[in-house]
Amino acid sequence: MKKWMIILSLFLLTGCWDKIELEEQAFVVVVGLDKGENGLLDVTYQIANPQVGSTDRSKADKEKAYEIVTLSAPNLTVATQITNVSVTRNITLSHVKALIVGEELAKDNMFLHISETITKERGLRENVLFLVSKEKASEFIKHNKTPFETRPHKFYDLMGQRWKETGFVPLSTYQMYLKNTQHDAGAFLAIYSTAKNRKQEAKKEEDENVAGEVKIRSGSHTQSIGSVVFKNGKAIDKLTGEETRLALMLQHDSDVQEWTTSFTDPIQTKEAIGTRIIIEKKAKINVNTKKSSPVITATVPVKVDIVSVPSLVNYSTNLEHGEKLKSHIEKELERKTDNVVKKSQNELKVDIFEFYYRARRKFLTMKQYERYNWMKSYPNATVIIDYEVELYQFGEQVLPTNRQRVRD
């Protein structure tokens, strides 16, 4: 009996032969990719120290929260192995939160090939955040200071939630990049970021900027606003925060539910009215593909909260003024969206609104759809966008302040 128990225990113990202790692991939380010399790839790893910021912090008071390592290699797999030349622990990519690509590399023809080789890296998850940095990715990782978050991975977790709420950037992942590239019909919008302080004059409206143009006085210079447009796997141009928001409003899988912006006061044109745009229903989009040039019609229902009226014009109880404001907001949204549509057709020559999802349903087979060639058909399409605005709330103080009464 003892003999059989010894033999059985040997089988049970064999499952631990390749185990690696936790203290032997080096968890990479951010991977940066840049264009290197002689056709090589510059890879940057931000490796987290799990003790810093945890309950075991007393043992790591003098230790850094992370370590940054940059090296050149033919691909990501080789780079991961070479890292162990200077890092004693086993490099693992299973906890990577963000994949950051330098803008120079994103615009290079070789990036599509590089992105395909990344899929062969077993440890890297495909749902990691996908960002394009204005500067080199290595510089972004180095200068990205997170004053409120000791652990670097927490920054990307929380920022992902903020991006959903503001709509300043699309919520882009590496998996979405691969999916849209394989479709060969539309564009992929990636998060645009920078971590360097660029002393530029900000534009009039807060959402008319891209990363690096927003004037913020703070300890951290990291900014994420606007998006990078990828066509056939390669970055070709950028959209501002406002253009990104308008594009997301028409995409079928967007998570943006509300965002704040301002409109010119239709009565007191020198003033601006602060609003909150609420998106409760998806846009109703129809695509007619019976002709060689498609006809696209979209109706976008939105609710608008009036946040501030500096002119003190009564838009809440005065029906005539309220109707004028409603019509003005509709026309402004339609005008701005038409400008983004024209940019996508004349400059970018690619569908950034994902209209091709609706167009594909009009064909019985994939071969018919492929023969229609949406990439070439879309620039000649007729696109009609209509907004249906409902003035929803005017705040707790419905009526504007009576200035004469205040003076009295």
Coordinates of N, CA, C and O in Angstrom, one line a residue, residues 286-297 355-364 368-369 371-374 377-378 381-382:
N286 N -29.1 54.8 -42.6 CA -29.5 54.0 -43.8 C -28.5 54.2 -44.9 O -28.1 55.4 -45.2
V287 N -28.1 53.1 -45.5 CA -27.1 53.2 -46.7 C -27.7 52.6 -47.9 O -28.2 51.4 -47.9
N288 N -27.9 53.4 -49.0 CA -28.4 52.9 -50.2 C -27.2 52.6 -51.2 O -26.5 53.5 -51.5
T289 N -27.1 51.3 -51.6 CA -26.0 50.9 -52.4 C -26.5 50.5 -53.8 O -25.8 49.7 -54.5
K290 N -27.6 50.9 -54.2 CA -28.2 50.5 -55.5 C -27.4 51.2 -56.7 O -27.4 50.7 -57.8
K291 N -26.8 52.3 -56.4 CA -26.0 53.0 -57.4 C -24.5 52.8 -57.1 O -24.1 52.4 -56.0
S292 N -23.6 53.1 -58.0 CA -22.2 53.0 -57.8 C -21.7 53.9 -56.7 O -20.7 53.6 -56.0
S293 N -22.3 55.1 -56.6 CA -22.0 56.0 -55.5 C -23.1 55.9 -54.4 O -24.2 56.2 -54.7
P294 N -22.8 55.4 -53.2 CA -23.8 55.2 -52.2 C -24.4 56.5 -51.7 O -23.8 57.5 -51.7
V295 N -25.6 56.4 -51.2 CA -26.3 57.5 -50.5 C -26.5 57.1 -49.1 O -27.2 56.1 -48.7
I296 N -26.0 57.9 -48.2 CA -26.0 57.6 -46.7 C -26.8 58.7 -46.0 O -26.5 59.9 -46.2
T297 N -27.8 58.3 -45.3 CA -28.6 59.3 -44.5 C -28.6 58.8 -43.0 O -28.7 57.7 -42.7
F355 N -19.7 53.4 -41.6 CA -20.9 53.3 -42.4 C -20.9 51.9 -43.1 O -21.9 51.4 -43.5
Y356 N -19.7 51.4 -43.3 CA -19.6 50.1 -44.1 C -20.3 48.9 -43.4 O -20.6 48.0 -44.0
Y357 N -20.5 49.0 -42.1 CA -21.2 48.0 -41.4 C -22.6 47.9 -41.9 O -23.2 46.8 -42.1
R358 N -23.3 49.0 -42.1 CA -24.6 49.1 -42.7 C -24.6 48.7 -44.1 O -25.5 48.0 -44.6
A359 N -23.6 49.1 -44.9 CA -23.5 48.8 -46.3 C -23.4 47.4 -46.6 O -24.0 46.8 -47.5
R360 N -22.7 46.7 -45.7 CA -22.4 45.2 -45.9 C -23.7 44.4 -45.9 O -23.8 43.4 -46.5
R361 N -24.7 44.9 -45.1 CA -25.9 44.2 -45.0 C -26.8 44.2 -46.2 O -27.7 43.4 -46.4
K362 N -26.5 45.1 -47.1 CA -27.2 45.3 -48.4 C -26.9 44.2 -49.4 O -27.5 44.1 -50.5
F363 N -25.9 43.4 -49.2 CA -25.4 42.4 -50.2 C -25.7 41.0 -49.7 O -25.6 40.7 -48.5
L364 N -26.0 40.2 -50.6 CA -26.3 38.8 -50.3 C -25.1 38.0 -49.9 O -25.1 37.1 -49.1
Q368 N -20.1 39.9 -53.5 CA -20.8 41.1 -54.0 C -20.4 42.4 -53.3 O -20.1 43.4 -53.9
Y369 N -20.2 42.2 -52.0 CA -19.8 43.4 -51.2 C -18.4 43.8 -51.6 O -18.0 45.0 -51.7
R371 N -16.9 43.3 -54.4 CA -16.8 43.9 -55.8 C -17.3 45.4 -55.7 O -16.9 46.2 -56.5
Y372 N -18.2 45.7 -54.8 CA -18.7 47.1 -54.7 C -17.5 48.0 -54.2 O -17.5 49.2 -54.6
N373 N -16.5 47.4 -53.5 CA -15.3 48.1 -53.1 C -15.6 49.4 -52.3 O -15.5 50.5 -52.9
W374 N -16.0 49.2 -51.1 CA -16.4 50.4 -50.3 C -15.3 51.4 -50.1 O -15.6 52.6 -50.0
S377 N -15.7 53.5 -53.1 CA -17.0 54.0 -53.3 C -17.3 55.2 -52.3 O -18.0 56.1 -52.7
Y378 N -16.8 55.0 -51.1 CA -17.2 56.0 -50.0 C -16.8 57.5 -50.4 O -17.6 58.4 -50.1
A381 N -19.6 59.2 -52.1 CA -20.9 59.0 -51.5 C -21.6 60.3 -51.2 O -21.0 61.3 -50.9
T382 N -22.9 60.3 -51.2 CA -23.8 61.5 -50.8 C -24.1 61.2 -49.3 O -24.8 60.2 -49.0

